[in-house]
Coordinates of C-alpha atoms in Angstrom, one line a residue:
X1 CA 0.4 -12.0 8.2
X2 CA -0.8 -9.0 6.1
X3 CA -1.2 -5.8 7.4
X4 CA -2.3 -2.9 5.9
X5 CA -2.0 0.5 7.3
X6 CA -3.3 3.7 6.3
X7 CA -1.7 6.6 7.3
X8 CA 2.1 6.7 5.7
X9 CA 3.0 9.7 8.3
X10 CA 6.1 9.2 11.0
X11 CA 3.9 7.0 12.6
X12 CA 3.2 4.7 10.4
X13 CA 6.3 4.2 8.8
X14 CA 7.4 3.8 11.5
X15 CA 5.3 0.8 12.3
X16 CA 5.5 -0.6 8.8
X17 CA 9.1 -1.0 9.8
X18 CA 8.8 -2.7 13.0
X19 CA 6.3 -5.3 11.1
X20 CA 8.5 -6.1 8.0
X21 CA 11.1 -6.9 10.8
X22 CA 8.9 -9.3 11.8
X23 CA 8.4 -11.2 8.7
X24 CA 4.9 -9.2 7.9
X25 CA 3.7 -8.3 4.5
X26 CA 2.8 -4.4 4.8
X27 CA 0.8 -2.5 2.4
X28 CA 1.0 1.8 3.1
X29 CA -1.7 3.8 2.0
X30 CA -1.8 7.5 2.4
X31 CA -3.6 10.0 0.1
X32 CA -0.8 12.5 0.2
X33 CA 1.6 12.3 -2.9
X34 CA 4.2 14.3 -0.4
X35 CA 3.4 10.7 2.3
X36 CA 4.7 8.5 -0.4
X37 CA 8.1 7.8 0.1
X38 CA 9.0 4.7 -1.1
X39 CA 12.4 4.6 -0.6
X40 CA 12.0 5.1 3.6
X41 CA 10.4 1.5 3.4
X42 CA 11.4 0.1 0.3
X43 CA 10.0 -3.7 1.3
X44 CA 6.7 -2.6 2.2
X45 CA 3.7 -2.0 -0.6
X46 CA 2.7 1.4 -1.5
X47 CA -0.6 3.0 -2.5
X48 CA -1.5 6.5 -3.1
X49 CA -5.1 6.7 -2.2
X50 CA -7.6 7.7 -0.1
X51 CA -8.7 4.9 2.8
X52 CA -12.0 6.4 3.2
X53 CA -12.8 5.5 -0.1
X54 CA -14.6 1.9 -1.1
X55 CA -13.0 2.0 -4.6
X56 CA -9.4 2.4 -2.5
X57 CA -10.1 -0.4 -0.4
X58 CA -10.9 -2.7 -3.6
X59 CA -7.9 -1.7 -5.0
X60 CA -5.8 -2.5 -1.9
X61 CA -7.4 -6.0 -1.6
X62 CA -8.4 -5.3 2.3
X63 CA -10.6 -8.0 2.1
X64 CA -7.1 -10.1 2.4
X65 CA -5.8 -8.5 5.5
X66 CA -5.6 -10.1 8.7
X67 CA -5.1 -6.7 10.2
X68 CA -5.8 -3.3 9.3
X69 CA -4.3 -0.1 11.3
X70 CA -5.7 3.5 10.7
X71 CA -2.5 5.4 11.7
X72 CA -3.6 8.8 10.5
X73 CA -3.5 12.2 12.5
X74 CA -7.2 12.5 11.6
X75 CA -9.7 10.6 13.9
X76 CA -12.3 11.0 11.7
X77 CA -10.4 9.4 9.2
X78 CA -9.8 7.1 11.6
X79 CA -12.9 6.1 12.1
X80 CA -14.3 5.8 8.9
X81 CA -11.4 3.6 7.8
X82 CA -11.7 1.2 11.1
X83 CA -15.4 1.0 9.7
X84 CA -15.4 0.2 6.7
X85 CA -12.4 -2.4 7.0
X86 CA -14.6 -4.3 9.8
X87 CA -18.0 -4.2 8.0
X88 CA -17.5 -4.3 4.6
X89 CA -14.5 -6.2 4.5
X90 CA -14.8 -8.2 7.6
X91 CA -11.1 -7.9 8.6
X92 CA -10.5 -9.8 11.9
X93 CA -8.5 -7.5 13.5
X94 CA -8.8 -3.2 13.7
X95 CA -6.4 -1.2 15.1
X96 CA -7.1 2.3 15.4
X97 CA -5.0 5.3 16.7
X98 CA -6.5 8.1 19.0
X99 CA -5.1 11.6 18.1
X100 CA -7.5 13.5 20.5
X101 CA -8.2 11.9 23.9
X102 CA -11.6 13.6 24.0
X103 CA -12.7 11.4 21.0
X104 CA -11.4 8.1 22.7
X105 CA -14.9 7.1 23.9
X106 CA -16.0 6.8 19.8
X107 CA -13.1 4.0 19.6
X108 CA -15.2 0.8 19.8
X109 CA -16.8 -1.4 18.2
X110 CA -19.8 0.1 17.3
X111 CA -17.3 1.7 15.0
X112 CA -14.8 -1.4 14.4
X113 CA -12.2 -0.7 16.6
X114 CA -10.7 -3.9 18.1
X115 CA -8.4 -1.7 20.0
X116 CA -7.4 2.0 20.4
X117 CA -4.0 3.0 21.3
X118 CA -4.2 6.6 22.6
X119 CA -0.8 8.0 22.5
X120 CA -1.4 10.9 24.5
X121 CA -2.9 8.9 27.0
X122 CA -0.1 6.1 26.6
X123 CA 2.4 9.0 26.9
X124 CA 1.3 10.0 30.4
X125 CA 0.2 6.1 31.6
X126 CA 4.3 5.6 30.8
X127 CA 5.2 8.6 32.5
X128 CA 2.7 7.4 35.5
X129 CA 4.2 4.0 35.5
X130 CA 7.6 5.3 35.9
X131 CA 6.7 7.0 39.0
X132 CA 4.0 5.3 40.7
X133 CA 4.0 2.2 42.9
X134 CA 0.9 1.2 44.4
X135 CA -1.5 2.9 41.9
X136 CA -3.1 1.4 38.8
X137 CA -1.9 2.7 35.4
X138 CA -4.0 2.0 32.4
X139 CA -2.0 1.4 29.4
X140 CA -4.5 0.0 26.6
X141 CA -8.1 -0.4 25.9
X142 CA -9.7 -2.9 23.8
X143 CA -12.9 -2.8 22.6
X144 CA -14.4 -6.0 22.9
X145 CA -15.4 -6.8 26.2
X146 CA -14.8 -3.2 28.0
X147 CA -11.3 -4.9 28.9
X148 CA -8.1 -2.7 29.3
X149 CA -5.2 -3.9 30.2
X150 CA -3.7 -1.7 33.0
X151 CA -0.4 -2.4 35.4
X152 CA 0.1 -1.9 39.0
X153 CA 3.6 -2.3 40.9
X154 CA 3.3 -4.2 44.1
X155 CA 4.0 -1.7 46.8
X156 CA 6.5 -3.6 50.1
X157 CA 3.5 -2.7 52.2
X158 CA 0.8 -5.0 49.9
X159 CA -0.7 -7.3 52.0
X160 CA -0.5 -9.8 48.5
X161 CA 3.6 -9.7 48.9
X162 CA 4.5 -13.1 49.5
X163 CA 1.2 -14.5 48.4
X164 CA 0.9 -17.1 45.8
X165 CA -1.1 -16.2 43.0
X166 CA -3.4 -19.3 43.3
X167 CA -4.3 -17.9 46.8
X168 CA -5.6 -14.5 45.3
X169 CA -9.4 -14.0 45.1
X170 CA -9.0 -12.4 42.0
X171 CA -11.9 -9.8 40.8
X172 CA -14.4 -11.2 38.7
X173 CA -13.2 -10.1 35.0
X174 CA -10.0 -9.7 35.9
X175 CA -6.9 -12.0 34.4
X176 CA -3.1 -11.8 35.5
X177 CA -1.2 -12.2 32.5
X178 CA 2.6 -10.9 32.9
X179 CA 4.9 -10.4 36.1
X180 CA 7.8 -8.5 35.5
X181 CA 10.6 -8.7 38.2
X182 CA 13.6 -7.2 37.3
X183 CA 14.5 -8.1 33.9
X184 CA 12.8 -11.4 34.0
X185 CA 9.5 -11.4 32.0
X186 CA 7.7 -14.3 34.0
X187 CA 4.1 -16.1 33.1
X188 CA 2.5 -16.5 36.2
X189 CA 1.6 -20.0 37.8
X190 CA -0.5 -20.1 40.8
X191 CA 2.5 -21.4 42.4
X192 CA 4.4 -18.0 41.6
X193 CA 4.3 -16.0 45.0
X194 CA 3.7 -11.9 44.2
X195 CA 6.9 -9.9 45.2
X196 CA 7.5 -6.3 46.6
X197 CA 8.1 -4.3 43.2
X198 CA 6.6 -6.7 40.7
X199 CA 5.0 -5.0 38.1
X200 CA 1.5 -7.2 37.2
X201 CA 0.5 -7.0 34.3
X202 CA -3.7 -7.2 33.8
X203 CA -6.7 -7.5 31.3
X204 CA -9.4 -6.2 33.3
X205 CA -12.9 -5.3 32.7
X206 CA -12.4 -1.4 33.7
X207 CA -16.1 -1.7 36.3
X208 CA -12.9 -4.1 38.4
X209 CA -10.1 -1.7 38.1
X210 CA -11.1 0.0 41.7
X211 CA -11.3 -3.6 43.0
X212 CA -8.0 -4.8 41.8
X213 CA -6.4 -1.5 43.1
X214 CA -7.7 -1.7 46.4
X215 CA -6.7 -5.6 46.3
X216 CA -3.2 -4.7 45.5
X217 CA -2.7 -1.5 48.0
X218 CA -4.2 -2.8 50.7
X219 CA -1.7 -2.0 53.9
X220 CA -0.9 -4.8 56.1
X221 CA -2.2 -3.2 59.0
X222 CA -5.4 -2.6 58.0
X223 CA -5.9 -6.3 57.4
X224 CA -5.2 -6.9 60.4
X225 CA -6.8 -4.4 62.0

């Protein structure tokens, strides 16, 4: 796969690396001749040039990227990047990174934004993770679809511990797609039962995120009741 990325900052070095790891072709592009250091990731491909020009683009061949990622510190660069690599070079897949929270609702695909990582927001849904059990953590939002996937540990008082997960009434919208128990990383079967202190994993439409909470929390007492 070929993935170009522009923004050659601490970020997206340091994604560059984690993809030519993974056997990916990666092409850097930052407009900053201070950005490009080559010899931090020597096996990726360098350009110095600005991604919010067409004439940059051309010359980085986006139009053969299965994935492009604007990784600058500049939203509005962001943007314009996750724009132009959508509609004029119809690249299937846009990942774009949020700097400013307040600007995450321009992330979408009116602007070509497959999905928008946040990392302010991811920040605190880790550090909400780490503390909560029974609440619902949003971690990522994708464009397409209003879907985000969000995560919710099972609290010992769920009426759904000790359910199978072919017995749920599931909200509309709303797809289990990873249990984690312990260190085991399991794909769910509707034979599976749910266990106190699972983390579930989700792709939800975010209008079902209050539904799927409530679902999970629920006390056994006041389903009885």
């Amino acid at each position: 796969m070929r993935v170009a990325i522009a923004g050659a900052g601490a970020v997206g070095r340091s994604i560059a690396g984690e993809l030519l790891e993974n056997g990916h072709e990666v092409l850097l592009i930052d407009k900053a001749p201070t950005a490009i250091s080559v010899e931090r990731v020597p096996q990726a491909e360098w350009l110095l040039a600005d991604a919010c020009e067409i004439t940059s683009l051309d010359e980085a061949a986006l139009q053969r990227c299965n994935v492009v990622i604007a990784a600058t510190g500049d939203d509005k660069v962001n943007l314009v990047v996750s724009l132009l690599a959508k509609t004029e070079y119809g690249v299937p897949r846009v990942v774009a990174r949020v700097n400013n929270p307040k600007n995450e609702w321009l992330f979408n695909e009116s602007w070509g934004v497959d999905v928008a990582v946040s990392t302010p927001r991811l920040m605190s849904a880790l550090v909400e993770e780490a503390v909560s059990v029974g609440d619902l953590v949003r971690l990522l939002r994708f464009s397409h679809g209003d879907a985000n996937l969000v995560e919710l540990t099972l609290p010992p008082e769920s009426a759904l511990a000790g359910t199978q997960v072919g017995e749920v009434a599931w909200p509309e919208d709303t797809s289990l797609v990873t249990i984690i128990r312990g260190t085991r990383v399991l794909t769910p079967t509707r034979e599976d039962s749910l266990e106190a202190g699972d983390e579930l994993l989700f792709v939800a439409a975010q209008a079902r995120e209050e539904q799927l909470e409530d679902l999970l929390s629920v006390r056994r007492e006041e389903t009885t009741g």
